[in-house]
Amino acid sequence: MLDILFSHSYYYPLDKKQWANKTPFPPLGTLYAASLLRAEGYKVGLFDTNLRSDPYDIESDLKMHQPKFLVIYDDGFNYLTKMCLTTMREAAFEMIKLGKKQDCTVIVCSSDSTDHYNKYLDAGADFIIQGEGELTLKELIHSIENNQNPKDIKGLVYLSNSEVIKNGKRLVLRDLDDLPMPAWDLVEMEAYRKVWASGGKKLNLNIATTRGCPYKCNWCAKPIYGNRYNSHSPAYITRHIKYLKETYGVSNFWMCDDIFGLKPNWVQEFNRELKKEQLKIGYYIQSRVDLLLKEDTIDALAESGLEEVWVGAESGSQKILDAMDKGTQVEQIYEATRILKQKNIRVAFFIQFGYLGESKNDIEKTVQMIKQLLPDNLGISVSYPLPGTPFYEKVKDDLKLKANWTDSDDLAMMFQGTYNSKYYKKLHRYVHKEYRKSQAIDNFKTILKNPLKLSTTRLRSMILYFYYFPASLFDRLLLKNMQQTNA
């Protein structure tokens, strides 16, 4: 028997776009919470939903382990959980019902339940943890076990005599090194390795060096870790990496921080710690172009093993970046990309179309930036209103018919933008074709200068030019027609 069965509500197979990537990561946030409660003496288990497609699968685990508590604790380090996808919400509701059927006390901690706690209480959850959850969860379970009233536990929402009780907000953890290492032993690591191998890749694992983000992009929600920014020490992260490398034979890592290496000199010290332990790794990160251009940051990143950086480029139009309160300059995107490529670090762009006030000219600037800089990878989306953001407040009156995407490939415009969903979905495909066409042209130029650089990848890109050229031309004509009719 278990005291606590931990789970979460993200199912990769129910999100076709993400499942097709074949790069699932274990639920890191869930593992931190499980580790802390185990350190408190509780017997814990994990029902990991990541590689599953049916929320009813949890019923057999509930019957087998008969836990007193079912804790649906989403991985707040996985940005997909911030999107409050309706498919995952419905799965969570089914899990809550199954937990109650087995007489569990059901506790939920997630971005979606933080924003929509009434929906989860209505579905049968006993308690909702808002924000960073480990300490709240520890105090709550201790309180229940000792028959105490939870009224003084910060960060908690629950029903009392049919009235919603919302306790005060909990302050975020400052010293993250006080947390025990995540409970990686609860993960079926070979199942993850098998999925990665099916996509032709070696298993990567996810590590969070920080929590929170101090920047104030007005479309970005931070329901779990907020605007405060706290960091593990480089020594803690190095020990973590050493453990994962020795235990699971993993040498490549996704640093899943909102912004990696923001604390001054953190990257430089991390590089020194890796050298001290003689650890050679490869990793990739998310960062900001202005941060990357500070001091010797890129040099230290390259030396420590950085292979790829995803930057929130968002737009090639300064007007749109300013409207987003992004705090970056288009020129910085160009400069950071140039330096990263010089250091043989792959650079990838997050691009966002459809923001309020975006014009045909703004779209064209973004397309031209992509074609000129030729990032190594590209993630394109449309502006998505998230509760708790200034952007959401601006468009919330438009969200009556639909307020959440079904899955991450939905790409529906949920507010009145310059164009409609049909236009932006066509634009999404067009930009990818223009991007691939431009890559092919660049490869033609490279091979003409140096035939010895011909590779299978370059050859395939060059052949595909003869598909992308007419296909992108056709899409451009369709887009032009849509713009004229304001479809």
Short mmCIF file of C-alpha atoms in Angstrom, two decimals:
data_model
loop_
_atom_site.label_atom_id
_atom_site.label_comp_id
_atom_site.label_asym_id
_atom_site.label_seq_id
_atom_site.Cartn_x
_atom_site.Cartn_y
_atom_site.Cartn_z
CA MET A 1 0.00 0.00 0.00
CA LEU A 2 1.01 3.59 -0.64
CA ASP A 3 0.36 6.70 1.38
CA ILE A 4 0.43 8.91 -1.71
CA LEU A 5 0.03 8.09 -5.39
CA PHE A 6 1.44 10.94 -7.45
CA SER A 7 0.36 11.57 -11.01
CA HIS A 8 -0.08 14.46 -13.45
CA SER A 9 -2.40 15.29 -16.32
CA TYR A 10 -0.24 15.62 -19.43
CA TYR A 11 -0.59 12.74 -21.91
CA TYR A 12 1.83 13.07 -24.83
CA PRO A 13 -0.13 10.66 -27.09
CA LEU A 14 -3.21 12.89 -26.73
CA ASP A 15 -1.19 15.81 -28.15
CA LYS A 16 -0.41 14.53 -31.66
CA LYS A 17 2.08 17.25 -32.54
CA GLN A 18 4.19 16.65 -29.44
CA TRP A 19 3.91 12.86 -29.59
CA ALA A 20 5.11 12.91 -33.20
CA ASN A 21 8.37 14.49 -32.01
CA LYS A 22 9.18 11.35 -29.98
CA THR A 23 10.96 13.41 -27.34
CA PRO A 24 8.93 13.05 -24.12
CA PHE A 25 10.46 14.19 -20.84
CA PRO A 26 9.66 12.78 -17.40
CA PRO A 27 7.43 14.99 -15.19
CA LEU A 28 10.20 16.81 -13.33
CA GLY A 29 7.96 18.97 -11.15
CA THR A 30 6.03 15.88 -10.04
CA LEU A 31 9.29 14.12 -9.17
CA TYR A 32 10.42 17.00 -6.96
CA ALA A 33 7.16 16.88 -4.99
CA ALA A 34 7.30 13.08 -4.65
CA SER A 35 10.89 13.25 -3.44
CA LEU A 36 10.09 15.82 -0.76
CA LEU A 37 7.12 13.84 0.60
CA ARG A 38 9.17 10.65 0.61
CA ALA A 39 11.84 12.46 2.60
CA GLU A 40 9.08 13.24 5.13
CA GLY A 41 8.55 9.50 5.63
CA TYR A 42 5.56 8.86 3.36
CA LYS A 43 5.37 5.87 1.02
CA VAL A 44 4.96 7.32 -2.46
CA GLY A 45 4.42 5.99 -5.97
CA LEU A 46 4.05 7.48 -9.44
CA PHE A 47 1.43 6.90 -12.10
CA ASP A 48 3.21 8.59 -15.01
CA THR A 49 0.74 9.64 -17.71
CA ASN A 50 3.33 10.92 -20.19
CA LEU A 51 3.47 7.79 -22.34
CA ARG A 52 -0.20 6.85 -21.92
CA SER A 53 -3.36 7.78 -23.77
CA ASP A 54 -6.15 6.68 -21.44
CA PRO A 55 -6.81 8.34 -18.05
CA TYR A 56 -8.79 5.26 -17.00
CA ASP A 57 -5.49 3.34 -16.80
CA ILE A 58 -4.95 4.85 -13.35
CA GLU A 59 -7.85 2.82 -11.91
CA SER A 60 -5.82 -0.39 -11.69
CA ASP A 61 -3.00 1.40 -9.81
CA LEU A 62 -5.50 2.94 -7.40
CA LYS A 63 -7.01 -0.47 -6.67
CA MET A 64 -3.61 -2.12 -6.33
CA HIS A 65 -1.93 0.45 -4.07
CA GLN A 66 -5.00 1.78 -2.22
CA PRO A 67 -3.40 5.17 -1.52
CA LYS A 68 -4.95 7.53 1.00
CA PHE A 69 -4.02 10.47 -1.22
CA LEU A 70 -4.10 10.91 -5.00
CA VAL A 71 -1.99 13.94 -5.89
CA ILE A 72 -2.34 15.16 -9.48
CA TYR A 73 0.75 17.35 -9.56
CA ASP A 74 1.54 18.71 -13.02
CA ASP A 75 5.07 19.38 -14.19
CA GLY A 76 5.28 23.16 -14.00
CA PHE A 77 8.60 23.08 -15.86
CA ASN A 78 6.83 21.76 -18.97
CA TYR A 79 5.58 24.87 -20.80
CA LEU A 80 2.81 22.79 -22.41
CA THR A 81 1.06 22.56 -19.03
CA LYS A 82 0.73 26.36 -18.95
CA MET A 83 -1.51 26.22 -22.01
CA CYS A 84 -4.38 24.58 -20.12
CA LEU A 85 -5.25 22.33 -23.05
CA THR A 86 -8.83 21.06 -22.83
CA THR A 87 -7.82 17.48 -23.68
CA MET A 88 -5.58 17.35 -20.60
CA ARG A 89 -8.15 19.11 -18.42
CA GLU A 90 -10.76 16.48 -19.29
CA ALA A 91 -8.25 13.73 -18.53
CA ALA A 92 -7.59 15.30 -15.13
CA PHE A 93 -11.32 15.38 -14.38
CA GLU A 94 -11.60 11.65 -15.13
CA MET A 95 -8.64 10.92 -12.85
CA ILE A 96 -10.24 12.96 -10.06
CA LYS A 97 -13.46 10.93 -10.36
CA LEU A 98 -11.54 7.66 -10.28
CA GLY A 99 -9.59 8.82 -7.23
CA LYS A 100 -12.79 9.70 -5.38
CA LYS A 101 -14.30 6.36 -6.40
CA GLN A 102 -11.44 4.70 -4.48
CA ASP A 103 -12.01 6.98 -1.45
CA CYS A 104 -8.80 8.98 -1.98
CA THR A 105 -8.34 12.52 -0.82
CA VAL A 106 -7.65 14.17 -4.19
CA ILE A 107 -5.22 17.08 -4.34
CA VAL A 108 -4.45 18.96 -7.58
CA CYS A 109 -1.56 21.30 -8.32
CA SER A 110 -1.33 22.67 -11.87
CA SER A 111 -1.41 25.82 -13.95
CA ASP A 112 -4.93 25.05 -15.13
CA SER A 113 -6.30 24.35 -11.64
CA THR A 114 -4.61 27.50 -10.36
CA ASP A 115 -6.42 29.53 -13.03
CA HIS A 116 -9.70 27.58 -12.94
CA TYR A 117 -9.94 26.12 -9.44
CA ASN A 118 -13.75 26.18 -9.47
CA LYS A 119 -13.84 23.73 -12.39
CA TYR A 120 -11.60 21.28 -10.52
CA LEU A 121 -13.53 21.58 -7.27
CA ASP A 122 -16.73 20.95 -9.23
CA ALA A 123 -15.09 17.84 -10.73
CA GLY A 124 -14.59 16.48 -7.20
CA ALA A 125 -11.09 17.57 -6.15
CA ASP A 126 -10.77 18.08 -2.40
CA PHE A 127 -7.94 20.62 -2.49
CA ILE A 128 -6.29 22.83 -5.11
CA ILE A 129 -2.73 23.98 -4.56
CA GLN A 130 -2.03 27.31 -6.22
CA GLY A 131 1.47 28.26 -7.31
CA GLU A 132 4.62 26.46 -6.22
CA GLY A 133 3.34 23.37 -4.48
CA GLU A 134 5.90 21.32 -2.55
CA LEU A 135 5.70 23.04 0.85
CA THR A 136 1.94 23.55 0.62
CA LEU A 137 1.50 19.84 -0.15
CA LYS A 138 3.73 18.81 2.74
CA GLU A 139 1.82 21.00 5.19
CA LEU A 140 -1.57 19.90 3.84
CA ILE A 141 -0.92 16.18 4.13
CA HIS A 142 0.56 16.64 7.61
CA SER A 143 -2.55 18.63 8.57
CA ILE A 144 -4.96 15.98 7.28
CA GLU A 145 -3.02 13.16 8.93
CA ASN A 146 -3.27 15.02 12.26
CA ASN A 147 -6.93 16.01 11.85
CA GLN A 148 -6.07 19.72 11.77
CA ASN A 149 -7.93 22.52 10.03
CA PRO A 150 -6.12 23.60 6.82
CA LYS A 151 -7.31 27.22 7.15
CA ASP A 152 -3.80 28.60 7.79
CA ILE A 153 -2.02 26.76 4.99
CA LYS A 154 -0.94 29.29 2.36
CA GLY A 155 -1.53 28.54 -1.31
CA LEU A 156 -4.62 26.40 -0.77
CA VAL A 157 -8.17 26.47 -2.20
CA TYR A 158 -10.92 24.14 -1.00
CA LEU A 159 -14.62 23.87 -0.18
CA SER A 160 -15.98 24.24 3.34
CA ASN A 161 -19.75 23.95 3.82
CA SER A 162 -20.17 24.51 0.06
CA GLU A 163 -18.18 27.76 0.27
CA VAL A 164 -14.95 28.22 -1.64
CA ILE A 165 -12.12 28.98 0.81
CA LYS A 166 -9.08 30.60 -0.77
CA ASN A 167 -6.16 30.93 1.62
CA GLY A 168 -3.45 33.55 1.12
CA LYS A 169 -0.70 33.24 -1.44
CA ARG A 170 2.46 31.35 -0.48
CA LEU A 171 5.84 32.95 -1.01
CA VAL A 172 8.07 31.04 -3.42
CA LEU A 173 11.06 29.02 -2.29
CA ARG A 174 14.25 31.04 -2.20
CA ASP A 175 16.91 28.41 -1.47
CA LEU A 176 16.19 25.73 -4.05
CA ASP A 177 19.17 23.64 -2.95
CA ASP A 178 17.19 22.72 0.18
CA LEU A 179 15.03 20.46 -1.99
CA PRO A 180 16.05 16.80 -2.26
CA MET A 181 16.96 15.53 -5.71
CA PRO A 182 13.92 14.56 -7.80
CA ALA A 183 12.66 10.98 -7.38
CA TRP A 184 14.03 9.75 -10.71
CA ASP A 185 13.83 6.13 -9.51
CA LEU A 186 10.02 6.30 -9.83
CA VAL A 187 10.33 6.78 -13.61
CA GLU A 188 10.30 3.86 -16.05
CA MET A 189 13.39 5.22 -17.75
CA GLU A 190 13.70 2.42 -20.29
CA ALA A 191 10.22 3.19 -21.60
CA TYR A 192 11.32 6.76 -22.27
CA ARG A 193 14.55 5.57 -23.85
CA LYS A 194 12.55 3.32 -26.18
CA VAL A 195 10.35 6.21 -27.38
CA TRP A 196 13.38 8.42 -28.04
CA ALA A 197 15.06 5.56 -29.91
CA SER A 198 11.95 5.14 -32.09
CA GLY A 199 12.60 8.69 -33.27
CA GLY A 200 16.25 7.93 -33.98
CA LYS A 201 17.57 9.82 -30.94
CA LYS A 202 19.39 9.13 -27.71
CA LEU A 203 17.49 9.76 -24.50
CA ASN A 204 17.73 13.31 -23.14
CA LEU A 205 16.63 14.23 -19.62
CA ASN A 206 15.27 17.50 -18.29
CA ILE A 207 16.82 19.62 -15.55
CA ALA A 208 15.61 22.92 -14.09
CA THR A 209 18.33 25.18 -12.73
CA THR A 210 15.90 27.97 -11.83
CA ARG A 211 12.28 28.76 -11.05
CA GLY A 212 10.43 31.81 -12.28
CA CYS A 213 11.18 34.63 -14.70
CA PRO A 214 11.61 38.33 -13.88
CA TYR A 215 10.69 39.57 -17.35
CA LYS A 216 7.24 40.95 -18.04
CA CYS A 217 6.27 39.96 -21.58
CA ASN A 218 2.58 40.81 -21.42
CA TRP A 219 1.37 37.56 -23.04
CA CYS A 220 3.35 35.17 -20.84
CA ALA A 221 1.66 33.62 -17.78
CA LYS A 222 3.60 32.43 -14.72
CA PRO A 223 0.93 30.67 -12.63
CA ILE A 224 3.31 28.36 -10.76
CA TYR A 225 6.64 30.10 -10.13
CA GLY A 226 5.70 33.72 -10.76
CA ASN A 227 7.88 36.73 -11.57
CA ARG A 228 10.41 35.98 -8.85
CA TYR A 229 13.59 34.34 -10.05
CA ASN A 230 15.41 31.85 -7.82
CA SER A 231 18.28 29.60 -8.74
CA HIS A 232 19.94 26.35 -7.77
CA SER A 233 23.68 26.64 -7.25
CA PRO A 234 25.93 25.44 -10.09
CA ALA A 235 27.32 22.84 -7.66
CA TYR A 236 23.84 21.37 -7.03
CA ILE A 237 23.09 21.14 -10.76
CA THR A 238 26.48 19.57 -11.43
CA ARG A 239 25.82 16.91 -8.76
CA HIS A 240 22.41 16.32 -10.36
CA ILE A 241 23.97 15.87 -13.79
CA LYS A 242 26.64 13.53 -12.42
CA TYR A 243 23.97 11.35 -10.80
CA LEU A 244 21.90 11.12 -14.01
CA LYS A 245 24.95 10.37 -16.11
CA GLU A 246 26.21 7.64 -13.79
CA THR A 247 22.78 6.10 -13.09
CA TYR A 248 21.12 6.25 -16.50
CA GLY A 249 24.01 6.79 -18.90
CA VAL A 250 22.56 10.10 -20.12
CA SER A 251 24.89 12.84 -21.35
CA ASN A 252 22.44 15.19 -23.05
CA PHE A 253 20.07 17.48 -21.21
CA TRP A 254 17.23 19.90 -21.78
CA MET A 255 17.64 22.80 -19.34
CA CYS A 256 13.95 23.55 -19.04
CA ASP A 257 14.24 26.93 -17.30
CA ASP A 258 12.08 29.75 -18.67
CA ILE A 259 15.36 31.66 -19.03
CA PHE A 260 18.68 29.88 -18.53
CA GLY A 261 21.65 31.56 -16.89
CA LEU A 262 20.09 34.86 -15.89
CA LYS A 263 21.99 35.19 -12.60
CA PRO A 264 25.29 37.04 -13.17
CA ASN A 265 28.29 34.70 -13.55
CA TRP A 266 26.13 31.58 -13.02
CA VAL A 267 27.02 30.15 -16.44
CA GLN A 268 30.70 30.81 -15.89
CA GLU A 269 30.65 29.07 -12.49
CA PHE A 270 28.66 26.17 -13.94
CA ASN A 271 31.35 25.74 -16.57
CA ARG A 272 34.01 25.60 -13.84
CA GLU A 273 32.02 23.03 -11.81
CA LEU A 274 31.64 20.75 -14.84
CA LYS A 275 35.38 20.91 -15.47
CA LYS A 276 36.11 20.17 -11.80
CA GLU A 277 34.01 17.00 -12.02
CA GLN A 278 35.37 16.20 -15.50
CA LEU A 279 31.84 16.03 -16.88
CA LYS A 280 31.40 16.37 -20.61
CA ILE A 281 27.79 16.94 -21.60
CA GLY A 282 25.66 18.38 -24.36
CA TYR A 283 22.65 20.50 -23.54
CA TYR A 284 20.13 22.93 -24.94
CA ILE A 285 18.35 25.87 -23.38
CA GLN A 286 15.84 28.69 -23.71
CA SER A 287 17.23 32.22 -23.45
CA ARG A 288 16.84 35.84 -24.51
CA VAL A 289 18.93 37.55 -27.15
CA ASP A 290 19.76 40.50 -24.90
CA LEU A 291 20.95 38.18 -22.13
CA LEU A 292 23.11 36.14 -24.51
CA LEU A 293 24.96 39.26 -25.61
CA LYS A 294 26.16 40.11 -22.08
CA GLU A 295 29.88 39.79 -21.33
CA ASP A 296 31.35 36.37 -22.20
CA THR A 297 28.07 34.45 -21.79
CA ILE A 298 28.11 32.76 -25.19
CA ASP A 299 31.77 31.75 -24.78
CA ALA A 300 31.05 30.11 -21.41
CA LEU A 301 27.95 28.40 -22.76
CA ALA A 302 29.86 26.98 -25.72
CA GLU A 303 32.70 25.78 -23.52
CA SER A 304 30.36 24.04 -21.07
CA GLY A 305 28.63 22.01 -23.78
CA LEU A 306 25.73 24.10 -25.09
CA GLU A 307 24.58 22.68 -28.42
CA GLU A 308 21.35 24.55 -29.11
CA VAL A 309 19.58 27.62 -27.80
CA TRP A 310 15.91 28.46 -28.35
CA VAL A 311 15.31 32.20 -28.26
CA GLY A 312 11.99 33.97 -28.08
CA ALA A 313 12.52 35.99 -31.23
CA GLU A 314 8.69 36.32 -31.54
CA SER A 315 8.69 38.89 -34.37
CA GLY A 316 10.91 40.68 -36.85
CA SER A 317 8.95 43.87 -36.25
CA GLN A 318 10.13 46.19 -33.49
CA LYS A 319 6.60 47.58 -33.27
CA ILE A 320 5.26 44.17 -32.28
CA LEU A 321 8.11 43.45 -29.84
CA ASP A 322 7.39 46.75 -28.11
CA ALA A 323 3.65 46.04 -28.02
CA MET A 324 4.44 42.72 -26.32
CA ASP A 325 6.65 44.46 -23.71
CA LYS A 326 9.32 42.00 -24.83
CA GLY A 327 12.20 44.31 -23.95
CA THR A 328 14.42 43.17 -26.83
CA GLN A 329 15.52 44.74 -30.09
CA VAL A 330 15.36 43.18 -33.55
CA GLU A 331 19.04 44.06 -33.98
CA GLN A 332 19.84 41.90 -30.95
CA ILE A 333 18.19 38.90 -32.63
CA TYR A 334 20.46 39.36 -35.64
CA GLU A 335 23.60 39.86 -33.53
CA ALA A 336 23.01 36.96 -31.13
CA THR A 337 22.23 34.61 -34.02
CA ARG A 338 25.42 35.63 -35.81
CA ILE A 339 27.61 34.99 -32.74
CA LEU A 340 25.94 31.70 -31.84
CA LYS A 341 26.50 30.39 -35.35
CA GLN A 342 30.15 31.49 -35.20
CA LYS A 343 30.52 29.36 -32.06
CA ASN A 344 28.85 26.39 -33.83
CA ILE A 345 25.86 26.56 -31.49
CA ARG A 346 22.54 25.79 -33.15
CA VAL A 347 19.99 28.57 -32.78
CA ALA A 348 16.23 28.10 -32.93
CA PHE A 349 13.45 30.70 -32.97
CA PHE A 350 10.09 30.82 -31.27
CA ILE A 351 7.90 32.92 -33.58
CA GLN A 352 4.48 34.30 -32.69
CA PHE A 353 2.03 35.63 -35.26
CA GLY A 354 -1.33 37.29 -34.72
CA TYR A 355 -0.54 39.69 -31.88
CA LEU A 356 -2.85 42.67 -31.54
CA GLY A 357 -2.11 45.34 -34.13
CA GLU A 358 0.01 43.10 -36.34
CA SER A 359 -0.10 44.24 -39.97
CA LYS A 360 0.84 42.71 -43.30
CA ASN A 361 4.09 44.67 -43.10
CA ASP A 362 4.92 43.26 -39.64
CA ILE A 363 4.34 39.72 -40.92
CA GLU A 364 6.60 40.35 -43.90
CA LYS A 365 9.39 41.64 -41.64
CA THR A 366 9.20 38.45 -39.59
CA VAL A 367 9.31 36.22 -42.67
CA GLN A 368 12.29 38.14 -44.02
CA MET A 369 14.13 37.84 -40.71
CA ILE A 370 13.67 34.07 -40.74
CA LYS A 371 14.88 33.80 -44.36
CA GLN A 372 17.91 36.00 -43.71
CA LEU A 373 19.05 34.46 -40.42
CA LEU A 374 18.10 30.84 -41.26
CA PRO A 375 17.79 29.48 -37.71
CA ASP A 376 18.48 25.78 -37.29
CA ASN A 377 14.96 25.16 -36.04
CA LEU A 378 11.68 27.01 -35.93
CA GLY A 379 8.63 26.93 -33.69
CA ILE A 380 5.67 28.94 -34.99
CA SER A 381 2.50 29.70 -33.09
CA VAL A 382 -0.21 32.33 -32.86
CA SER A 383 -0.78 34.58 -29.87
CA TYR A 384 -2.57 32.62 -27.15
CA PRO A 385 -4.36 34.45 -24.30
CA LEU A 386 -3.40 33.00 -20.92
CA PRO A 387 -5.27 33.96 -17.73
CA GLY A 388 -3.46 36.39 -15.46
CA THR A 389 -1.70 38.27 -18.27
CA PRO A 390 -2.26 41.84 -19.49
CA PHE A 391 -2.78 40.41 -22.97
CA TYR A 392 -5.60 38.19 -21.69
CA GLU A 393 -7.29 41.20 -20.11
CA LYS A 394 -7.19 43.03 -23.44
CA VAL A 395 -8.92 40.25 -25.38
CA LYS A 396 -11.00 38.38 -22.76
CA ASP A 397 -14.29 39.71 -24.14
CA ASP A 398 -13.56 37.79 -27.36
CA LEU A 399 -13.12 34.45 -25.56
CA LYS A 400 -16.77 33.53 -25.16
CA LEU A 401 -16.87 30.71 -27.72
CA LYS A 402 -13.42 29.26 -27.05
CA ALA A 403 -10.90 30.07 -24.31
CA ASN A 404 -8.47 27.13 -24.59
CA TRP A 405 -6.87 25.07 -27.32
CA THR A 406 -7.70 21.38 -27.53
CA ASP A 407 -4.04 20.43 -28.09
CA SER A 408 -0.82 22.31 -28.85
CA ASP A 409 -1.38 22.07 -32.63
CA ASP A 410 -4.78 23.78 -32.44
CA LEU A 411 -3.48 27.21 -33.56
CA ALA A 412 -6.94 28.74 -33.37
CA MET A 413 -7.27 32.51 -33.08
CA MET A 414 -9.46 33.00 -30.03
CA PHE A 415 -9.72 36.79 -30.25
CA GLN A 416 -10.33 39.30 -33.02
CA GLY A 417 -6.95 39.71 -34.66
CA THR A 418 -6.02 41.24 -38.00
CA TYR A 419 -6.86 37.97 -39.76
CA ASN A 420 -8.75 34.81 -38.81
CA SER A 421 -7.63 31.28 -37.89
CA LYS A 422 -7.76 30.03 -41.48
CA TYR A 423 -5.32 32.73 -42.56
CA TYR A 424 -2.84 32.08 -39.74
CA LYS A 425 -2.88 28.33 -40.28
CA LYS A 426 -2.04 28.91 -43.94
CA LEU A 427 0.63 31.43 -42.90
CA HIS A 428 2.13 28.81 -40.56
CA ARG A 429 2.57 26.38 -43.47
CA TYR A 430 3.78 29.10 -45.85
CA VAL A 431 6.53 30.32 -43.50
CA HIS A 432 7.81 26.78 -42.99
CA LYS A 433 7.98 26.31 -46.77
CA GLU A 434 9.78 29.64 -47.26
CA TYR A 435 12.18 28.65 -44.48
CA ARG A 436 12.97 25.29 -46.08
CA LYS A 437 13.29 26.90 -49.51
CA SER A 438 15.77 29.43 -48.12
CA GLN A 439 17.75 26.66 -46.42
CA ALA A 440 17.98 24.85 -49.75
CA ILE A 441 19.26 27.99 -51.52
CA ASP A 442 21.88 28.44 -48.81
CA ASN A 443 22.98 24.83 -49.24
CA PHE A 444 23.29 25.30 -53.02
CA LYS A 445 25.60 28.28 -52.38
CA THR A 446 27.65 26.34 -49.84
CA ILE A 447 28.20 23.38 -52.16
CA LEU A 448 29.12 25.62 -55.07
CA LYS A 449 31.84 27.18 -52.92
CA ASN A 450 33.02 23.89 -51.42
CA PRO A 451 31.74 20.61 -52.94
CA LEU A 452 33.40 18.67 -50.09
CA LYS A 453 30.69 19.94 -47.72
CA LEU A 454 28.03 17.93 -49.51
CA SER A 455 26.17 15.66 -47.08
CA THR A 456 23.03 13.55 -47.12
CA THR A 457 21.17 16.25 -45.19
CA ARG A 458 22.27 19.00 -47.58
CA LEU A 459 21.48 16.89 -50.63
CA ARG A 460 17.98 16.16 -49.36
CA SER A 461 17.41 19.86 -48.65
CA MET A 462 18.52 20.80 -52.16
CA ILE A 463 16.25 18.22 -53.79
CA LEU A 464 13.28 19.42 -51.73
CA TYR A 465 13.78 22.93 -53.09
CA PHE A 466 11.94 21.81 -56.22
CA TYR A 467 8.90 21.04 -54.05
CA TYR A 468 9.04 24.04 -51.73
CA PHE A 469 9.50 26.65 -54.47
CA PRO A 470 6.14 26.09 -56.25
CA ALA A 471 4.36 25.13 -53.01
CA SER A 472 5.36 28.36 -51.23
CA LEU A 473 4.51 30.42 -54.30
CA PHE A 474 1.03 28.91 -54.35
CA ASP A 475 0.56 29.59 -50.62
CA ARG A 476 1.73 33.17 -51.06
CA LEU A 477 -0.93 33.77 -53.69
CA LEU A 478 -3.60 32.31 -51.40
CA LEU A 479 -2.43 34.49 -48.50
CA LYS A 480 -2.50 37.57 -50.68
CA ASN A 481 -6.08 36.81 -51.65
CA MET A 482 -7.00 36.28 -47.97
CA GLN A 483 -5.44 39.61 -47.04
CA GLN A 484 -7.40 41.41 -49.73
CA THR A 485 -10.67 39.91 -48.60
CA ASN A 486 -9.69 40.18 -44.90
CA ALA A 487 -10.76 36.55 -44.58
#
